[in-house]
Amino acid sequence: MFSSCVNKQPLLFVLLVISFISSPAYGEKILPKEIEVLANKYGIPIESLSIIMQPVDADTRLINLNPEMNRTPASVLKLFTAFVAIEHLEPDFHWTTEVYSTDSVNDGAVDSLIFKGGGDPYITIERLEKMVLQLRNLGIKTINDGLIVDQNFFQQPQISTADFDDDPLRPYNISHSSFLINSNRIDFKITKNSNNAIQVNPEFLPDNVSVTNELELGSGSCSDFREQVNFSQMTGKQEPFNLIILVNGQYPRNCNQFEHDISLTDANHYFLGSFKKIWLESGGLFNGYIREGKAGFLKRPIIAFDSPRLEEIIIEAVKESDNLIARNLFLSLNQSLGRKDYKTSRRIMNNVLMDNGVVINSNTFFENGSGLSRKSTISPETVLSLLKAIKRHSSSEIILKSLPISGVDGTLENKYKSDLLTNRLKLKTGTLDGVSGLAGFITGLSGKEYAFVFLHNGISDHSSETATFTTALLNWAVSNN
C-alpha cells in the first residue's frame, strides 16, 4: 500500500489543488453577522478563530473564517491518526504480546518469564488477569527470579512525562511504550467522613506501591480539589524497590467525595507490582524483581496475547481522547522491517492522507499522533478535507461511531446537554491551555447534516469566554440550519 501511495500522489495532488483553488469558497471570508456579534460580545479576536461550516452534500459554506491558517489542533489531531490507522492497518489489525520462559515449564517452576511488548496500549487489569490465568493453566506455579521485559518494539526514545506541562502523574502525559499495563493508572476515591477524617482509597494498588495520606481539611468545594490537593511519587528506601504516592494539601471542606486518577512514571515497576499481586492472589509463588532484556528470535512463546481489534480500539482512542492509544497507534503505522519512530510514521501519515484526497500544506506537521503538542499544526481546510475523506471511506462507520456525541458519551458526555444541542453534535474535541478545537458533524433542526471545523488559538486566561462563545456558536449552527 505504501508504494502505491507514492506513485499516485503527484497527479492526485495536482488535481486536488486545482479543485481546491477553483472552489467558490476558497479564500472568501463568510461570517454571519450574528457570529461576529457573539465574538465581540465575549472578547474573542476574529484573527484567533478559524471556523468552517458547510453541508456534507454541497460545497457552499455557511461560515468560512480563516480556513487556510495553520493552527495548533490539540486532540482534534486524533481524527487523522484514527483515519490513517483504519486505512493503512485495516480494521482487523491487532497488537500481540508474547510471553516466553527462560527454561522448561514442565516442573511447575521457571527461573523467569519474558514479556515481549508488541505495542498494545490496552492491556487493562482485567486482561492482565486473563494473561495470568493462561500462564497458570500451563502448570506454572513458581517464578524464582522475577520478570524480564522486552521494550524494543518501538524505536522512538521516550520523553519525560513532566516535559509538556510539568505535571508528570497526569494520565494524559503518559508516554508511548512497547509494553505497559493499564496505562500505569491508579484510580483514587477520596472521601470526607462524618467526623471530617479524610480517606484516600485506591481502586487497584499494585504490589510494591503504597499511599501516604497527609491531607488536611481546608476550605472550598469539589471544584477546588485539583488546585488544593497534590499527588507526588517518591522512591522508598526498602528493598525490593518500592514507590510511595504522597497525597497532601488542603482537601475542600464542602466536598464529600472526589475521584481522581494518576499514572505512575515507571511502566516496568507498575507491571511488576500488578502482575505479582494477581499472581500471588491466584495461588502462585513469586521471587525476584524486574529487568529489561530481549526475548531472542529462536524461541517460541509459551503464550501469545492479542489486543482487541483496531475497530474497537479506535472508539476508545477518539471518543475518550486517549493519548496513549493514539501515540502507540501512530508509532505502529510502520509494520515493515523499518524503524517504528515518529519520522517514519509522519511519512506514512502524509502519504496515506494525500492518497485519500486530504489536502495538506507545507506547514502541516504531526508530532506524535495524539495532539498533546505545541508543535503539531494543521489548517481548517485540511481538517475539512479529512472529514470529507471519512464520509466517503469504505470504513467510515467505524470512525463516525467513535466521535463523541453531545450530552451522551465520550468527551462530550457532560457538555452541550441542552435540549437544543443534545445528540445533535458528533465532534472530536481538542483542548490545551489557549487552544480549543472541534471537528466533525452537526445536525441542524432542519435535519440537514453539516461538516464543522472550529479551531481557536488564543490566551489561556480567556478559556471560559471561549467556551461560552463556542456554545453560542453551536446554538446558532443548530437552530438556524
PDB file of N, CA, C and O in Angstrom, residues 204-255:
ATOM      1  N   PHE A 204      -7.308  -0.019  42.615  1.00  0.00           N
ATOM      2  CA  PHE A 204      -6.372  -1.133  42.445  1.00  0.00           C
ATOM      3  C   PHE A 204      -4.979  -0.600  42.717  1.00  0.00           C
ATOM      4  O   PHE A 204      -4.545   0.354  42.078  1.00  0.00           O
ATOM      5  N   LEU A 205      -4.293  -1.211  43.674  1.00  0.00           N
ATOM      6  CA  LEU A 205      -2.955  -0.755  44.037  1.00  0.00           C
ATOM      7  C   LEU A 205      -1.959  -1.879  43.795  1.00  0.00           C
ATOM      8  O   LEU A 205      -2.043  -2.938  44.422  1.00  0.00           O
ATOM      9  N   PRO A 206      -1.015  -1.695  42.872  1.00  0.00           N
ATOM     10  CA  PRO A 206      -0.023  -2.739  42.607  1.00  0.00           C
ATOM     11  C   PRO A 206       0.822  -3.044  43.842  1.00  0.00           C
ATOM     12  O   PRO A 206       0.965  -2.205  44.737  1.00  0.00           O
ATOM     13  N   ASP A 207       1.363  -4.256  43.862  1.00  0.00           N
ATOM     14  CA  ASP A 207       2.301  -4.612  44.910  1.00  0.00           C
ATOM     15  C   ASP A 207       3.519  -3.689  44.823  1.00  0.00           C
ATOM     16  O   ASP A 207       3.856  -3.198  43.746  1.00  0.00           O
ATOM     17  N   ASN A 208       4.183  -3.442  45.944  1.00  0.00           N
ATOM     18  CA  ASN A 208       5.363  -2.563  45.992  1.00  0.00           C
ATOM     19  C   ASN A 208       5.024  -1.099  45.686  1.00  0.00           C
ATOM     20  O   ASN A 208       5.900  -0.323  45.308  1.00  0.00           O
ATOM     21  N   VAL A 209       3.755  -0.726  45.813  1.00  0.00           N
ATOM     22  CA  VAL A 209       3.322   0.668  45.726  1.00  0.00           C
ATOM     23  C   VAL A 209       2.473   0.955  46.961  1.00  0.00           C
ATOM     24  O   VAL A 209       1.569   0.175  47.287  1.00  0.00           O
ATOM     25  N   SER A 210       2.759   2.037  47.663  1.00  0.00           N
ATOM     26  CA  SER A 210       1.990   2.383  48.852  1.00  0.00           C
ATOM     27  C   SER A 210       1.530   3.835  48.762  1.00  0.00           C
ATOM     28  O   SER A 210       2.051   4.624  47.967  1.00  0.00           O
ATOM     29  N   VAL A 211       0.548   4.187  49.586  1.00  0.00           N
ATOM     30  CA  VAL A 211      -0.019   5.536  49.587  1.00  0.00           C
ATOM     31  C   VAL A 211       0.153   6.133  50.980  1.00  0.00           C
ATOM     32  O   VAL A 211      -0.187   5.506  51.985  1.00  0.00           O
ATOM     33  N   THR A 212       0.701   7.343  51.028  1.00  0.00           N
ATOM     34  CA  THR A 212       0.825   8.090  52.282  1.00  0.00           C
ATOM     35  C   THR A 212      -0.126   9.282  52.237  1.00  0.00           C
ATOM     36  O   THR A 212      -0.009  10.147  51.364  1.00  0.00           O
ATOM     37  N   ASN A 213      -1.078   9.307  53.152  1.00  0.00           N
ATOM     38  CA  ASN A 213      -2.113  10.338  53.186  1.00  0.00           C
ATOM     39  C   ASN A 213      -1.732  11.411  54.212  1.00  0.00           C
ATOM     40  O   ASN A 213      -1.743  11.167  55.419  1.00  0.00           O
ATOM     41  N   GLU A 214      -1.394  12.596  53.728  1.00  0.00           N
ATOM     42  CA  GLU A 214      -1.089  13.728  54.607  1.00  0.00           C
ATOM     43  C   GLU A 214      -2.046  14.892  54.369  1.00  0.00           C
ATOM     44  O   GLU A 214      -1.709  16.045  54.583  1.00  0.00           O
ATOM     45  N   LEU A 215      -3.253  14.572  53.902  1.00  0.00           N
ATOM     46  CA  LEU A 215      -4.237  15.618  53.618  1.00  0.00           C
ATOM     47  C   LEU A 215      -4.744  16.262  54.896  1.00  0.00           C
ATOM     48  O   LEU A 215      -4.948  15.602  55.921  1.00  0.00           O
ATOM     49  N   GLU A 216      -4.972  17.566  54.812  1.00  0.00           N
ATOM     50  CA  GLU A 216      -5.612  18.325  55.879  1.00  0.00           C
ATOM     51  C   GLU A 216      -6.914  18.912  55.338  1.00  0.00           C
ATOM     52  O   GLU A 216      -7.069  19.104  54.140  1.00  0.00           O
ATOM     53  N   LEU A 217      -7.836  19.192  56.234  1.00  0.00           N
ATOM     54  CA  LEU A 217      -9.116  19.764  55.819  1.00  0.00           C
ATOM     55  C   LEU A 217      -8.964  21.265  55.610  1.00  0.00           C
ATOM     56  O   LEU A 217      -8.463  21.984  56.468  1.00  0.00           O
ATOM     57  N   GLY A 218      -9.373  21.719  54.440  1.00  0.00           N
ATOM     58  CA  GLY A 218      -9.290  23.137  54.121  1.00  0.00           C
ATOM     59  C   GLY A 218     -10.638  23.677  53.684  1.00  0.00           C
ATOM     60  O   GLY A 218     -11.670  23.030  53.837  1.00  0.00           O
ATOM     61  N   SER A 219     -10.641  24.839  53.106  1.00  0.00           N
ATOM     62  CA  SER A 219     -11.883  25.452  52.633  1.00  0.00           C
ATOM     63  C   SER A 219     -12.117  25.071  51.178  1.00  0.00           C
ATOM     64  O   SER A 219     -11.265  24.471  50.526  1.00  0.00           O
ATOM     65  N   GLY A 220     -13.308  25.452  50.676  1.00  0.00           N
ATOM     66  CA  GLY A 220     -13.580  25.259  49.259  1.00  0.00           C
ATOM     67  C   GLY A 220     -14.534  24.117  48.975  1.00  0.00           C
ATOM     68  O   GLY A 220     -15.022  23.427  49.873  1.00  0.00           O
ATOM     69  N   SER A 221     -14.793  23.916  47.670  1.00  0.00           N
ATOM     70  CA  SER A 221     -15.705  22.873  47.200  1.00  0.00           C
ATOM     71  C   SER A 221     -14.945  21.916  46.280  1.00  0.00           C
ATOM     72  O   SER A 221     -13.740  22.061  46.064  1.00  0.00           O
ATOM     73  N   CYS A 222     -15.659  20.954  45.709  1.00  0.00           N
ATOM     74  CA  CYS A 222     -15.014  19.942  44.875  1.00  0.00           C
ATOM     75  C   CYS A 222     -14.281  20.557  43.680  1.00  0.00           C
ATOM     76  O   CYS A 222     -13.273  20.013  43.215  1.00  0.00           O
ATOM     77  N   SER A 223     -14.777  21.682  43.193  1.00  0.00           N
ATOM     78  CA  SER A 223     -14.134  22.325  42.038  1.00  0.00           C
ATOM     79  C   SER A 223     -12.731  22.827  42.367  1.00  0.00           C
ATOM     80  O   SER A 223     -11.942  23.113  41.470  1.00  0.00           O
ATOM     81  N   ASP A 224     -12.416  22.933  43.669  1.00  0.00           N
ATOM     82  CA  ASP A 224     -11.089  23.407  44.095  1.00  0.00           C
ATOM     83  C   ASP A 224     -10.105  22.265  44.319  1.00  0.00           C
ATOM     84  O   ASP A 224      -8.942  22.509  44.651  1.00  0.00           O
ATOM     85  N   PHE A 225     -10.554  21.032  44.141  1.00  0.00           N
ATOM     86  CA  PHE A 225      -9.722  19.876  44.511  1.00  0.00           C
ATOM     87  C   PHE A 225      -8.355  19.889  43.824  1.00  0.00           C
ATOM     88  O   PHE A 225      -7.317  19.772  44.467  1.00  0.00           O
ATOM     89  N   ARG A 226      -8.342  20.026  42.495  1.00  0.00           N
ATOM     90  CA  ARG A 226      -7.076  19.900  41.766  1.00  0.00           C
ATOM     91  C   ARG A 226      -6.111  21.046  42.045  1.00  0.00           C
ATOM     92  O   ARG A 226      -4.910  20.902  41.852  1.00  0.00           O
ATOM     93  N   GLU A 227      -6.639  22.177  42.500  1.00  0.00           N
ATOM     94  CA  GLU A 227      -5.778  23.294  42.853  1.00  0.00           C
ATOM     95  C   GLU A 227      -5.188  23.138  44.250  1.00  0.00           C
ATOM     96  O   GLU A 227      -4.116  23.661  44.548  1.00  0.00           O
ATOM     97  N   GLN A 228      -5.887  22.403  45.117  1.00  0.00           N
ATOM     98  CA  GLN A 228      -5.505  22.361  46.525  1.00  0.00           C
ATOM     99  C   GLN A 228      -4.867  21.047  46.968  1.00  0.00           C
ATOM    100  O   GLN A 228      -4.233  20.983  48.021  1.00  0.00           O
ATOM    101  N   VAL A 229      -5.043  19.981  46.175  1.00  0.00           N
ATOM    102  CA  VAL A 229      -4.542  18.661  46.565  1.00  0.00           C
ATOM    103  C   VAL A 229      -3.425  18.238  45.616  1.00  0.00           C
ATOM    104  O   VAL A 229      -3.563  18.355  44.387  1.00  0.00           O
ATOM    105  N   ASN A 230      -2.343  17.759  46.172  1.00  0.00           N
ATOM    106  CA  ASN A 230      -1.169  17.379  45.380  1.00  0.00           C
ATOM    107  C   ASN A 230      -0.901  15.880  45.486  1.00  0.00           C
ATOM    108  O   ASN A 230      -1.014  15.293  46.570  1.00  0.00           O
ATOM    109  N   PHE A 231      -0.531  15.281  44.344  1.00  0.00           N
ATOM    110  CA  PHE A 231      -0.084  13.895  44.290  1.00  0.00           C
ATOM    111  C   PHE A 231       1.358  13.888  43.789  1.00  0.00           C
ATOM    112  O   PHE A 231       1.668  14.510  42.763  1.00  0.00           O
ATOM    113  N   SER A 232       2.245  13.211  44.490  1.00  0.00           N
ATOM    114  CA  SER A 232       3.631  13.099  44.049  1.00  0.00           C
ATOM    115  C   SER A 232       4.113  11.672  44.251  1.00  0.00           C
ATOM    116  O   SER A 232       3.569  10.914  45.053  1.00  0.00           O
ATOM    117  N   GLN A 233       5.146  11.326  43.517  1.00  0.00           N
ATOM    118  CA  GLN A 233       5.682   9.966  43.524  1.00  0.00           C
ATOM    119  C   GLN A 233       7.102   9.989  44.086  1.00  0.00           C
ATOM    120  O   GLN A 233       7.936  10.770  43.644  1.00  0.00           O
ATOM    121  N   MET A 234       7.370   9.132  45.063  1.00  0.00           N
ATOM    122  CA  MET A 234       8.698   9.065  45.674  1.00  0.00           C
ATOM    123  C   MET A 234       9.181   7.619  45.687  1.00  0.00           C
ATOM    124  O   MET A 234       8.379   6.682  45.671  1.00  0.00           O
ATOM    125  N   THR A 235      10.494   7.452  45.719  1.00  0.00           N
ATOM    126  CA  THR A 235      11.091   6.127  45.801  1.00  0.00           C
ATOM    127  C   THR A 235      11.357   5.788  47.256  1.00  0.00           C
ATOM    128  O   THR A 235      11.993   6.555  47.982  1.00  0.00           O
ATOM    129  N   GLY A 236      10.842   4.629  47.688  1.00  0.00           N
ATOM    130  CA  GLY A 236      11.056   4.196  49.054  1.00  0.00           C
ATOM    131  C   GLY A 236      12.449   3.649  49.275  1.00  0.00           C
ATOM    132  O   GLY A 236      13.187   3.358  48.331  1.00  0.00           O
ATOM    133  N   LYS A 237      12.832   3.492  50.524  1.00  0.00           N
ATOM    134  CA  LYS A 237      14.177   3.042  50.865  1.00  0.00           C
ATOM    135  C   LYS A 237      14.268   1.526  51.021  1.00  0.00           C
ATOM    136  O   LYS A 237      15.351   0.963  50.984  1.00  0.00           O
ATOM    137  N   GLN A 238      13.134   0.862  51.204  1.00  0.00           N
ATOM    138  CA  GLN A 238      13.181  -0.563  51.466  1.00  0.00           C
ATOM    139  C   GLN A 238      13.482  -1.351  50.197  1.00  0.00           C
ATOM    140  O   GLN A 238      13.293  -0.883  49.087  1.00  0.00           O
ATOM    141  N   GLU A 239      13.995  -2.559  50.368  1.00  0.00           N
ATOM    142  CA  GLU A 239      14.242  -3.471  49.260  1.00  0.00           C
ATOM    143  C   GLU A 239      13.176  -4.573  49.293  1.00  0.00           C
ATOM    144  O   GLU A 239      12.812  -5.064  50.359  1.00  0.00           O
ATOM    145  N   PRO A 240      12.641  -5.037  48.143  1.00  0.00           N
ATOM    146  CA  PRO A 240      12.970  -4.502  46.823  1.00  0.00           C
ATOM    147  C   PRO A 240      12.376  -3.104  46.618  1.00  0.00           C
ATOM    148  O   PRO A 240      11.502  -2.690  47.370  1.00  0.00           O
ATOM    149  N   PHE A 241      12.866  -2.454  45.609  1.00  0.00           N
ATOM    150  CA  PHE A 241      12.477  -1.089  45.262  1.00  0.00           C
ATOM    151  C   PHE A 241      10.961  -0.910  45.340  1.00  0.00           C
ATOM    152  O   PHE A 241      10.211  -1.699  44.806  1.00  0.00           O
ATOM    153  N   ASN A 242      10.508   0.116  46.057  1.00  0.00           N
ATOM    154  CA  ASN A 242       9.079   0.384  46.137  1.00  0.00           C
ATOM    155  C   ASN A 242       8.809   1.866  45.876  1.00  0.00           C
ATOM    156  O   ASN A 242       9.687   2.711  46.020  1.00  0.00           O
ATOM    157  N   LEU A 243       7.575   2.150  45.460  1.00  0.00           N
ATOM    158  CA  LEU A 243       7.146   3.523  45.191  1.00  0.00           C
ATOM    159  C   LEU A 243       6.145   3.963  46.239  1.00  0.00           C
ATOM    160  O   LEU A 243       5.282   3.179  46.663  1.00  0.00           O
ATOM    161  N   ILE A 244       6.241   5.222  46.617  1.00  0.00           N
ATOM    162  CA  ILE A 244       5.299   5.810  47.570  1.00  0.00           C
ATOM    163  C   ILE A 244       4.562   6.948  46.884  1.00  0.00           C
ATOM    164  O   ILE A 244       5.179   7.838  46.292  1.00  0.00           O
ATOM    165  N   ILE A 245       3.234   6.911  46.927  1.00  0.00           N
ATOM    166  CA  ILE A 245       2.412   8.003  46.415  1.00  0.00           C
ATOM    167  C   ILE A 245       2.035   8.883  47.608  1.00  0.00           C
ATOM    168  O   ILE A 245       1.315   8.455  48.512  1.00  0.00           O
ATOM    169  N   LEU A 246       2.562  10.101  47.617  1.00  0.00           N
ATOM    170  CA  LEU A 246       2.267  11.048  48.693  1.00  0.00           C
ATOM    171  C   LEU A 246       1.100  11.933  48.268  1.00  0.00           C
ATOM    172  O   LEU A 246       1.136  12.568  47.210  1.00  0.00           O
ATOM    173  N   VAL A 247       0.066  11.966  49.092  1.00  0.00           N
ATOM    174  CA  VAL A 247      -1.105  12.817  48.848  1.00  0.00           C
ATOM    175  C   VAL A 247      -1.153  13.849  49.971  1.00  0.00           C
ATOM    176  O   VAL A 247      -1.325  13.501  51.143  1.00  0.00           O
ATOM    177  N   ASN A 248      -0.993  15.118  49.608  1.00  0.00           N
ATOM    178  CA  ASN A 248      -1.011  16.165  50.635  1.00  0.00           C
ATOM    179  C   ASN A 248      -1.711  17.412  50.112  1.00  0.00           C
ATOM    180  O   ASN A 248      -2.128  17.476  48.954  1.00  0.00           O
ATOM    181  N   GLY A 249      -1.854  18.404  50.983  1.00  0.00           N
ATOM    182  CA  GLY A 249      -2.540  19.635  50.613  1.00  0.00           C
ATOM    183  C   GLY A 249      -3.809  19.814  51.424  1.00  0.00           C
ATOM    184  O   GLY A 249      -4.021  19.173  52.460  1.00  0.00           O
ATOM    185  N   GLN A 250      -4.683  20.698  50.960  1.00  0.00           N
ATOM    186  CA  GLN A 250      -5.915  21.064  51.654  1.00  0.00           C
ATOM    187  C   GLN A 250      -7.126  20.463  50.939  1.00  0.00           C
ATOM    188  O   GLN A 250      -7.479  20.881  49.834  1.00  0.00           O
ATOM    189  N   TYR A 251      -7.749  19.473  51.576  1.00  0.00           N
ATOM    190  CA  TYR A 251      -8.942  18.876  50.968  1.00  0.00           C
ATOM    191  C   TYR A 251     -10.144  19.799  51.203  1.00  0.00           C
ATOM    192  O   TYR A 251     -10.402  20.228  52.330  1.00  0.00           O
ATOM    193  N   PRO A 252     -10.898  20.125  50.137  1.00  0.00           N
ATOM    194  CA  PRO A 252     -12.008  21.075  50.268  1.00  0.00           C
ATOM    195  C   PRO A 252     -13.082  20.583  51.247  1.00  0.00           C
ATOM    196  O   PRO A 252     -13.608  19.483  51.102  1.00  0.00           O
ATOM    197  N   ARG A 253     -13.412  21.428  52.212  1.00  0.00           N
ATOM    198  CA  ARG A 253     -14.350  21.057  53.275  1.00  0.00           C
ATOM    199  C   ARG A 253     -15.733  20.712  52.722  1.00  0.00           C
ATOM    200  O   ARG A 253     -16.423  19.804  53.238  1.00  0.00           O
ATOM    201  N   ASN A 254     -16.160  21.403  51.683  1.00  0.00           N
ATOM    202  CA  ASN A 254     -17.507  21.204  51.154  1.00  0.00           C
ATOM    203  C   ASN A 254     -17.548  20.175  50.027  1.00  0.00           C
ATOM    204  O   ASN A 254     -18.401  20.244  49.144  1.00  0.00           O
ATOM    205  N   CYS A 255     -16.631  19.233  50.055  1.00  0.00           N
ATOM    206  CA  CYS A 255     -16.583  18.165  49.048  1.00  0.00           C
ATOM    207  C   CYS A 255     -16.618  16.827  49.790  1.00  0.00           C
ATOM    208  O   CYS A 255     -15.636  16.440  50.430  1.00  0.00           O
TER     209      CYS A 255
END
